[in-house]
Amino acid sequence: MPLIFLIVGLVTEHLGANPAEMIIHETGQWALRLLMLTLSITPLVQITGWSILTVRYNLRRLLGLYAFFYASLHLLSYLLLEQNFAWQEIMDDILTHPALDIGWLAFILMIPLAMTSYPQLAHQLSRRRWQQLHQLIYLISISAIIHFGWLAQAKVDVREPLIYAAILLMLLLLRYPPVIRRLAHKNVTFSKE
Amino acid sequence: MLIKPLDDIPSAEITPESIYQERRRFMRNGVNLMIATTVGVTNTTLFSAPVVAKGVDPSSAINLPIDFPHLKPSAFSTGEQSTPFAKITAYANFYEFGTDKSDPQRYAQTLTTRPWSVQVVGEVEKPGVIDMEEILRKFTLEERIYRLRCVEGWSMVIPWVGLPLSELIKRFQPTSKAKYVQFSSLLDPKQMPGQEDRFLNWPYTEGLRIDEAMHPLTILSVGLYGRVLPHENGAPLRLVVPWKYGFKSIKSIVKMRFMEQEPLTSWIEAEPRAYGFYANVNPTVPHPRWSQKKERRIGEFFKRNTLMFNGYAEQVSSLYTDMDLRKYY
């Protein structure tokens, strides 16, 4: 959906005075939002007991792949709109600007996760190895937020990246066993009544 | 000095903006209607109509009366295509009203620009106050079509209305100790709600070396496109130093202080590694977070190469002959 809005917006001149910048920012933001949504599925299932979300519909996989899709668009729009595929300058950017490197890191780490989301490839791995690999999402999310905070559009105004950081922190806390145990327990008893 | 041939048509008449605005409005209405009827939601920011002053029809922005009909053209003007009025006003950094580019247009309309005066203090023979009306009455206003390059990597071409800063400075007779001039913007969180956020030390301050301030390219702007300066672009009086990054061009000036020492600026206080005192446009010196080699001219989709001193090297490079511009960034 966000992609459709961007395309329609571009055609009808609704992306503001600097549409290229808008495309780069929006695709990046959506990649980050989708990452956060992906991370929220596990605690949601644990708290509500709606295992149907992961077992039947595999919402987590779907959201994760969408996050990868938007991260790809974000990277592509940087390469095309920011650098016009001038590889020399892209290399130069990589060598001199660590804020960009963290973005590259997040993207590269997403590739194996996206690949092993396809059942054929996932079966090559044991369940345990698959899970270990997919724990990279924590590193990816942290990198993505640092990348965003470092390049924050409004130079000294980091409120927006901080909001994402707070959400991520909350999502990580929800994975801390004592926390999830308390929340899940309450809910389980409730649903039994 | 590079003197370029000029055409004497006022820039406001070159671009048939009413046509362009009309088309935009037509498209916008069509799309909004489409979304409203099919999806039933218009929550995405992508589709909110381009922001305009409250109560002002977007299409009328360009139909404002020409306030300065008899402007003297300037030999310093570039012949490049000016950025449309609507884009100049819709896309601006003016953190006193918020950090989003569209915030100034949305929130700056509450700023009271009359009465307005500029206080001149420090190393001058005749310190004092000059009233805005006096500035408008006593100085010859010119149209100066300048490139503007923002440190963030975008640029515009703006047909300013203004007066050489040197002419105003001469009235106050700087002493031999006046090596620098510091500018301050208005401090009033009631009128400028962005000042309630403390990420910059308000009021916004900037500074120039005295020879930069006296340079013929440096102007105080009171308007653009032949009209009184819009609030979002720094009304009623702002600095324009076209060979430096945009943040040097301080808006809504209320004070000038002549000093012997280099003044501290708001941006140096906030992030000294990223924002130096000189801030000359220089494609060879990268910003810590991004390269400065290229820029996106607003209205164009791909980036173009940034020129040394923003294309004004012929006029200003002599100011910096003995300086290492990597060190004095």
XYZ file of C-alpha atoms in Angstrom:
522
model
C 0.000 0.000 0.000
C 2.621 2.624 0.888
C 4.284 1.869 -2.434
C 1.052 2.518 -4.302
C 0.700 5.843 -2.494
C 4.237 6.754 -3.485
C 3.679 5.879 -7.132
C 0.351 7.699 -7.369
C 1.838 10.620 -5.447
C 4.750 10.807 -7.829
C 2.542 10.811 -10.895
C 0.194 13.451 -9.508
C 2.931 15.647 -8.019
C 1.831 15.072 -4.457
C 5.182 14.263 -2.944
C 6.035 17.822 -2.004
C 8.801 20.006 -3.356
C 11.437 17.263 -3.201
C 9.811 14.015 -4.337
C 13.086 12.087 -4.630
C 13.904 12.789 -1.006
C 10.356 11.848 -0.023
C 10.695 8.477 -1.781
C 13.991 7.709 -0.039
C 12.641 8.688 3.382
C 9.281 6.972 3.051
C 10.662 3.641 1.826
C 13.205 3.668 4.648
C 10.594 4.512 7.241
C 8.295 1.774 6.011
C 11.089 -0.770 6.137
C 11.648 0.186 9.762
C 7.952 0.197 10.649
C 7.502 -3.236 9.097
C 10.505 -4.534 11.020
C 8.880 -3.350 14.244
C 5.594 -4.969 13.253
C 7.397 -8.223 12.503
C 8.967 -8.139 15.926
C 5.614 -7.514 17.582
C 4.025 -10.730 16.316
C 5.758 -13.143 18.690
C 4.839 -11.260 21.898
C 1.357 -10.678 20.528
C 0.851 -14.403 20.047
C 2.320 -15.173 23.451
C 0.121 -12.666 25.224
C -3.124 -13.355 23.415
C -2.627 -16.993 22.597
C -3.648 -16.333 18.984
C -1.208 -18.836 17.560
C -3.262 -18.862 14.397
C -1.344 -15.727 13.359
C 1.936 -17.574 13.137
C 0.841 -21.139 12.581
C -1.858 -20.718 9.992
C -1.214 -17.364 8.332
C 2.463 -16.886 9.104
C 1.956 -13.185 9.477
C 5.458 -12.836 10.872
C 7.025 -14.155 7.699
C 4.794 -11.975 5.543
C 5.669 -8.796 7.460
C 9.341 -9.672 7.499
C 9.371 -10.098 3.747
C 7.567 -6.795 3.302
C 10.196 -5.147 5.479
C 12.867 -6.625 3.216
C 10.948 -5.414 0.170
C 10.843 -1.825 1.458
C 14.467 -1.965 2.551
C 15.323 -3.024 -1.018
C 13.326 -0.119 -2.438
C 15.031 2.205 0.031
C 18.480 1.028 -1.033
C 17.536 1.144 -4.698
C 16.206 4.690 -4.376
C 19.426 5.750 -2.645
C 21.521 4.175 -5.409
C 19.423 5.693 -8.182
C 18.149 9.025 -6.864
C 20.941 9.961 -4.521
C 23.897 8.604 -6.499
C 22.527 7.903 -9.960
C 24.499 4.625 -9.867
C 27.856 6.390 -9.809
C 29.727 3.494 -8.241
C 32.845 5.500 -7.589
C 30.888 7.885 -5.386
C 28.920 5.103 -3.782
C 32.239 3.521 -2.775
C 33.394 6.896 -1.547
C 30.251 7.192 0.575
C 30.810 3.712 2.002
C 34.381 4.530 2.934
C 33.700 7.875 4.541
C 30.243 7.779 6.078
C 29.644 5.174 8.798
C 25.994 6.202 9.103
C 25.452 4.786 5.634
C 27.478 1.652 6.400
C 25.135 0.769 9.230
C 22.282 0.916 6.750
C 24.191 -1.373 4.377
C 24.861 -3.747 7.269
C 21.176 -3.909 8.152
C 20.285 -4.600 4.543
C 22.927 -7.279 3.968
C 21.913 -9.074 7.148
C 18.327 -9.122 5.935
C 19.241 -11.086 2.803
C 19.795 -14.522 4.443
C 16.646 -14.053 6.502
C 14.594 -13.270 3.449
C 16.132 -16.210 1.571
C 15.382 -18.710 4.322
C 11.807 -17.488 4.430
C 11.121 -19.616 1.403
C 10.221 -23.116 2.576
C 12.530 -24.828 0.081
C 15.531 -22.953 1.398
C 14.392 -23.087 4.991
C 14.350 -26.893 4.867
C 18.062 -26.925 4.201
C 18.508 -25.776 7.784
C 17.605 -27.452 11.008
C 14.904 -25.721 13.036
C 17.506 -24.725 15.575
C 19.896 -23.239 13.014
C 17.019 -21.424 11.341
C 16.032 -19.881 14.618
C 19.589 -18.854 15.419
C 19.886 -17.235 12.017
C 16.644 -15.361 12.404
C 17.757 -13.882 15.692
C 19.743 -11.537 13.460
C 16.556 -9.500 13.282
C 17.529 -7.920 16.608
C 20.822 -6.725 15.167
C 19.077 -5.608 11.987
C 16.503 -3.561 13.884
C 19.075 -1.886 16.086
C 21.234 -1.068 13.058
C 18.273 0.332 11.174
C 17.386 2.662 14.027
C 20.976 3.843 14.425
C 21.127 4.426 10.669
C 17.940 6.499 10.876
C 19.010 8.418 13.965
C 22.409 9.205 12.529
C 20.985 10.554 9.321
C 17.924 12.137 10.895
C 16.519 14.530 8.390
C 16.287 17.286 10.938
C 19.887 17.446 11.989
C 19.608 17.914 15.733
C 16.047 16.770 16.149
C 16.240 13.044 16.960
C 12.794 12.706 18.496
C 11.511 10.458 15.731
C 14.379 7.942 15.854
C 14.047 7.947 19.634
C 10.408 6.920 19.340
C 11.464 3.950 17.231
C 14.181 3.139 19.743
C 11.593 3.186 22.547
C 9.294 0.872 20.614
C 12.149 -1.525 19.932
C 13.128 -1.478 23.590
C 9.572 -2.326 24.547
C 9.466 -5.161 22.036
C 12.731 -6.523 23.395
C 11.462 -6.272 26.968
C 8.465 -8.321 25.929
C 10.912 -11.086 25.076
C 12.407 -11.088 28.527
C 11.036 -14.326 30.034
C 9.756 -12.935 33.391
C 7.846 -10.184 31.615
C 6.257 -12.407 29.050
C 5.434 -15.014 31.700
C 3.468 -12.504 33.741
C 1.598 -11.086 30.789
C 0.913 -14.424 29.166
C -0.210 -16.020 32.422
C -2.868 -13.418 33.116
C -4.212 -13.706 29.679
C -4.280 -17.445 29.566
C -6.376 -17.635 32.740
C -8.649 -14.986 31.339
C -9.242 -16.863 28.137
C -10.040 -20.062 29.997
C -12.843 -18.498 31.984
C 33.826 40.197 -11.573
C 31.636 38.143 -13.806
C 28.929 40.266 -15.356
C 26.235 38.318 -17.103
C 23.802 39.756 -19.619
C 20.375 40.419 -18.210
C 16.904 40.466 -19.548
C 14.766 43.091 -17.942
C 11.598 41.060 -17.606
C 10.763 40.682 -13.890
C 11.165 37.035 -12.947
C 7.607 36.921 -11.671
C 6.452 37.279 -15.240
C 8.688 34.647 -16.813
C 7.072 31.554 -15.349
C 3.383 31.317 -16.063
C 2.770 29.967 -12.594
C -0.953 30.493 -12.554
C -1.236 27.791 -15.198
C 0.967 25.437 -13.263
C -0.911 26.119 -10.031
C -4.233 25.569 -11.743
C -3.132 22.173 -12.995
C -1.843 21.160 -9.593
C -5.096 22.147 -7.965
C -7.068 20.208 -10.527
C -4.964 17.074 -10.002
C -5.074 17.413 -6.235
C -8.837 17.727 -6.117
C -9.206 14.775 -8.435
C -6.934 12.535 -6.409
C -8.431 13.547 -3.080
C -11.883 12.817 -4.385
C -10.744 9.459 -5.711
C -9.233 8.439 -2.407
C -12.102 9.746 -0.353
C -14.604 7.794 -2.382
C -12.750 4.540 -2.895
C -10.679 4.061 0.235
C -12.526 6.247 2.671
C -9.362 7.336 4.427
C -6.973 10.175 3.783
C -4.747 9.674 6.742
C -1.478 9.401 4.881
C 0.664 12.489 4.857
C 1.530 11.831 1.256
C -1.849 12.985 0.183
C -2.546 15.952 2.351
C -2.810 18.978 0.140
C 0.384 21.018 -0.131
C 0.385 23.243 2.902
C -0.503 26.861 2.519
C -1.148 29.725 4.853
C -4.334 29.198 6.778
C -7.229 30.738 4.937
C -5.280 31.288 1.767
C -6.276 29.455 -1.353
C -3.165 27.676 -2.631
C -3.687 28.969 -6.119
C -3.855 32.570 -4.932
C -0.395 32.503 -3.364
C 1.108 33.462 -6.682
C -1.578 36.006 -7.442
C -0.445 38.225 -4.589
C 0.143 41.780 -5.706
C 3.644 42.713 -6.789
C 4.903 44.809 -3.876
C 8.097 45.987 -5.497
C 7.187 46.864 -9.083
C 10.234 48.949 -9.951
C 13.139 46.793 -8.966
C 16.571 47.497 -10.280
C 17.962 44.314 -11.852
C 21.392 43.251 -10.732
C 24.461 42.256 -12.694
C 24.978 39.532 -10.086
C 21.781 37.706 -10.989
C 22.029 34.261 -12.509
C 20.154 33.522 -15.694
C 19.132 30.099 -14.391
C 15.473 29.145 -14.152
C 13.965 30.304 -10.863
C 12.366 27.767 -8.538
C 8.570 28.266 -8.494
C 7.253 30.536 -5.743
C 5.115 27.725 -4.317
C 8.142 25.480 -3.835
C 10.290 28.179 -2.285
C 7.615 28.791 0.328
C 6.627 25.142 0.886
C 10.133 23.769 1.424
C 12.191 25.622 3.979
C 14.296 25.129 7.065
C 13.185 27.562 9.746
C 13.527 25.628 12.983
C 11.855 28.389 14.977
C 8.649 26.955 13.556
C 9.541 23.260 13.535
C 12.091 20.950 11.976
C 9.946 19.642 9.138
C 10.372 21.426 5.812
C 6.656 22.145 5.652
C 6.392 23.442 9.241
C 7.416 27.042 8.446
C 4.618 27.525 5.961
C 2.172 25.909 8.339
C 3.117 27.803 11.481
C 4.972 30.993 10.592
C 1.877 32.975 9.718
C 1.391 34.036 13.346
C 4.681 35.918 13.325
C 4.137 39.653 13.683
C 6.466 41.452 11.307
C 5.323 45.036 11.937
C 6.526 47.014 13.735
C 10.021 45.604 13.276
C 13.410 47.079 13.870
C 17.032 46.014 13.915
C 19.286 46.953 16.775
C 22.934 47.645 15.932
C 25.457 47.394 18.764
C 29.119 46.744 19.458
C 32.101 48.151 17.598
C 30.365 50.955 15.712
C 30.625 54.721 15.932
C 26.875 55.159 15.799
C 25.082 52.313 17.540
C 21.334 52.491 17.250
C 18.125 51.063 15.971
C 16.882 51.076 12.423
C 13.232 50.651 11.690
C 11.949 48.318 8.973
C 10.005 51.122 7.287
C 13.176 53.160 7.127
C 15.062 50.260 5.546
C 12.393 49.926 2.886
C 12.268 53.674 2.240
C 15.899 54.690 2.283
C 17.683 51.963 0.372
C 17.556 51.098 -3.289
C 16.061 47.652 -3.597
C 17.270 45.320 -6.307
C 16.249 42.004 -7.693
C 19.050 39.476 -7.126
C 18.443 36.062 -8.616
C 20.757 33.800 -6.631
C 21.410 30.100 -6.299
C 20.819 28.827 -2.768
C 22.548 25.635 -1.644
C 21.489 23.944 1.584
C 23.992 21.937 3.579
C 21.527 19.024 3.330
C 22.159 18.640 -0.381
C 19.322 20.472 -2.066
C 19.304 23.782 -3.909
C 17.013 26.414 -5.390
C 17.231 29.520 -7.520
C 15.541 32.411 -5.757
C 14.718 35.857 -7.134
C 15.348 37.853 -3.977
C 14.434 41.467 -3.376
C 17.060 43.129 -1.271
C 19.716 45.682 -0.546
C 23.466 45.267 -0.211
C 24.250 44.661 3.450
C 27.294 46.917 3.098
C 25.085 49.954 2.537
C 23.237 49.386 5.771
C 26.440 48.695 7.685
C 28.064 51.928 6.469
C 25.370 53.968 8.219
C 26.518 52.706 11.595
C 30.214 53.321 10.895
C 32.007 50.235 12.189
C 35.229 50.989 14.077
C 38.608 49.522 13.194
C 37.982 46.857 15.823
C 34.952 45.538 13.968
C 36.360 42.332 12.478
C 33.161 40.315 12.603
C 29.449 40.847 12.726
C 27.047 38.646 14.650
C 23.365 38.433 13.731
C 20.533 37.361 16.007
C 17.007 36.310 15.125
C 13.891 37.135 17.067
C 13.512 35.300 20.374
C 9.859 34.833 21.201
C 8.553 31.292 21.805
C 5.004 32.665 21.778
C 5.357 33.694 18.166
C 7.910 31.028 17.280
C 6.666 27.786 18.847
C 9.690 25.789 17.641
C 11.783 27.676 20.182
C 10.203 25.608 22.919
C 12.344 22.710 21.752
C 15.830 23.263 23.051
C 17.966 21.415 20.528
C 19.332 24.763 19.376
C 20.310 27.571 21.674
C 17.766 30.283 20.873
C 17.808 32.912 19.602
C 19.398 31.645 16.389
C 22.688 33.408 15.885
C 25.015 33.573 12.912
C 28.040 35.565 11.916
C 30.220 36.808 9.087
C 33.707 38.176 8.849
C 33.474 41.887 8.107
C 34.828 41.557 4.553
C 32.220 38.889 3.843
C 29.512 41.129 5.252
C 30.694 44.055 3.091
C 30.987 41.935 -0.067
C 28.712 43.176 -2.869
C 27.058 39.760 -3.194
C 25.855 39.808 0.413
C 22.362 41.215 0.744
C 19.617 41.709 3.244
C 16.464 40.394 1.662
C 13.032 41.916 2.172
C 11.188 39.998 -0.523
C 11.161 37.421 -3.286
C 9.445 37.212 -6.669
C 8.727 40.929 -6.344
C 6.608 40.380 -3.250
C 7.132 41.089 0.427
C 9.192 38.298 1.973
C 6.861 35.442 3.041
C 6.954 34.680 6.757
C 8.194 31.151 6.132
C 11.209 32.477 4.258
C 12.411 34.741 7.059
C 10.210 37.843 7.126
C 10.600 40.683 7.394
C 14.356 40.795 6.945
C 16.880 38.026 6.337
C 20.460 37.664 5.316
C 21.445 36.113 1.978
C 25.048 35.018 1.410
C 24.814 33.030 -1.816
C 28.241 31.344 -1.734
C 27.637 29.847 1.715
C 25.340 27.067 2.854
C 21.802 28.228 3.522
C 22.009 28.043 7.303
C 24.320 31.088 7.284
C 21.452 33.130 5.845
C 19.809 33.925 9.167
C 16.116 34.785 9.110
C 13.980 37.372 10.930
C 16.953 39.445 12.065
C 16.528 41.760 15.070
C 20.109 42.454 16.037
C 23.561 43.001 14.583
C 26.581 43.115 16.858
C 29.979 44.216 15.553
C 32.799 42.374 17.302
C 36.529 41.952 17.400
C 36.335 38.170 17.985
C 34.710 35.508 15.879
C 31.188 35.123 17.261
C 29.713 31.823 18.347
C 26.849 30.613 16.169
C 23.869 28.430 17.070
C 24.990 25.627 14.763
C 28.566 25.603 16.005
C 27.186 25.296 19.522
C 24.934 22.411 18.492
C 27.325 20.404 16.310
C 30.777 21.965 15.801
C 32.155 19.094 13.733
C 29.415 19.421 11.165
C 28.880 23.168 10.990
C 31.824 25.517 10.778
C 31.935 29.288 10.940
C 32.702 29.768 7.250
C 30.303 27.196 5.776
C 31.377 27.995 2.229
C 29.728 25.744 -0.320
C 32.539 23.343 -1.149
C 32.059 20.031 -2.970
C 35.486 18.800 -1.871
C 34.804 18.975 1.874
C 32.230 16.389 2.938
C 29.800 16.859 5.791
C 30.455 14.210 8.474
C 27.246 12.437 7.557
C 27.080 12.895 3.799
C 29.077 13.923 0.758
C 28.716 17.479 -0.567
C 29.649 16.706 -4.162
C 26.141 16.784 -5.502
C 22.895 18.598 -4.912
C 19.302 18.203 -5.942
C 17.843 21.337 -7.488
C 14.284 21.521 -6.240
C 12.078 20.653 -9.197
C 14.634 18.239 -10.657
C 14.652 14.519 -9.950
C 18.329 13.692 -10.218
C 21.280 15.344 -8.560
C 23.672 17.709 -10.250
C 27.244 18.542 -9.338
C 27.819 21.198 -6.709
C 29.987 24.119 -7.774
C 32.782 25.570 -5.679
C 31.467 28.533 -3.696
C 28.069 27.632 -5.168
C 29.187 29.007 -8.533
C 30.344 32.339 -7.130
C 34.065 31.460 -7.019
C 35.029 34.218 -9.412
C 33.546 36.811 -7.096
C 34.532 35.472 -3.695
C 37.506 33.101 -3.837
C 39.883 36.019 -3.219
C 38.406 36.325 0.289
C 39.927 32.971 1.220
C 43.228 32.802 -0.666
C 45.377 32.143 2.399
C 43.015 29.760 4.111
C 42.861 25.985 4.269
C 39.198 25.465 3.549
C 39.333 21.934 4.972
C 40.243 23.405 8.307
C 38.033 26.468 8.048
C 34.982 24.611 6.788
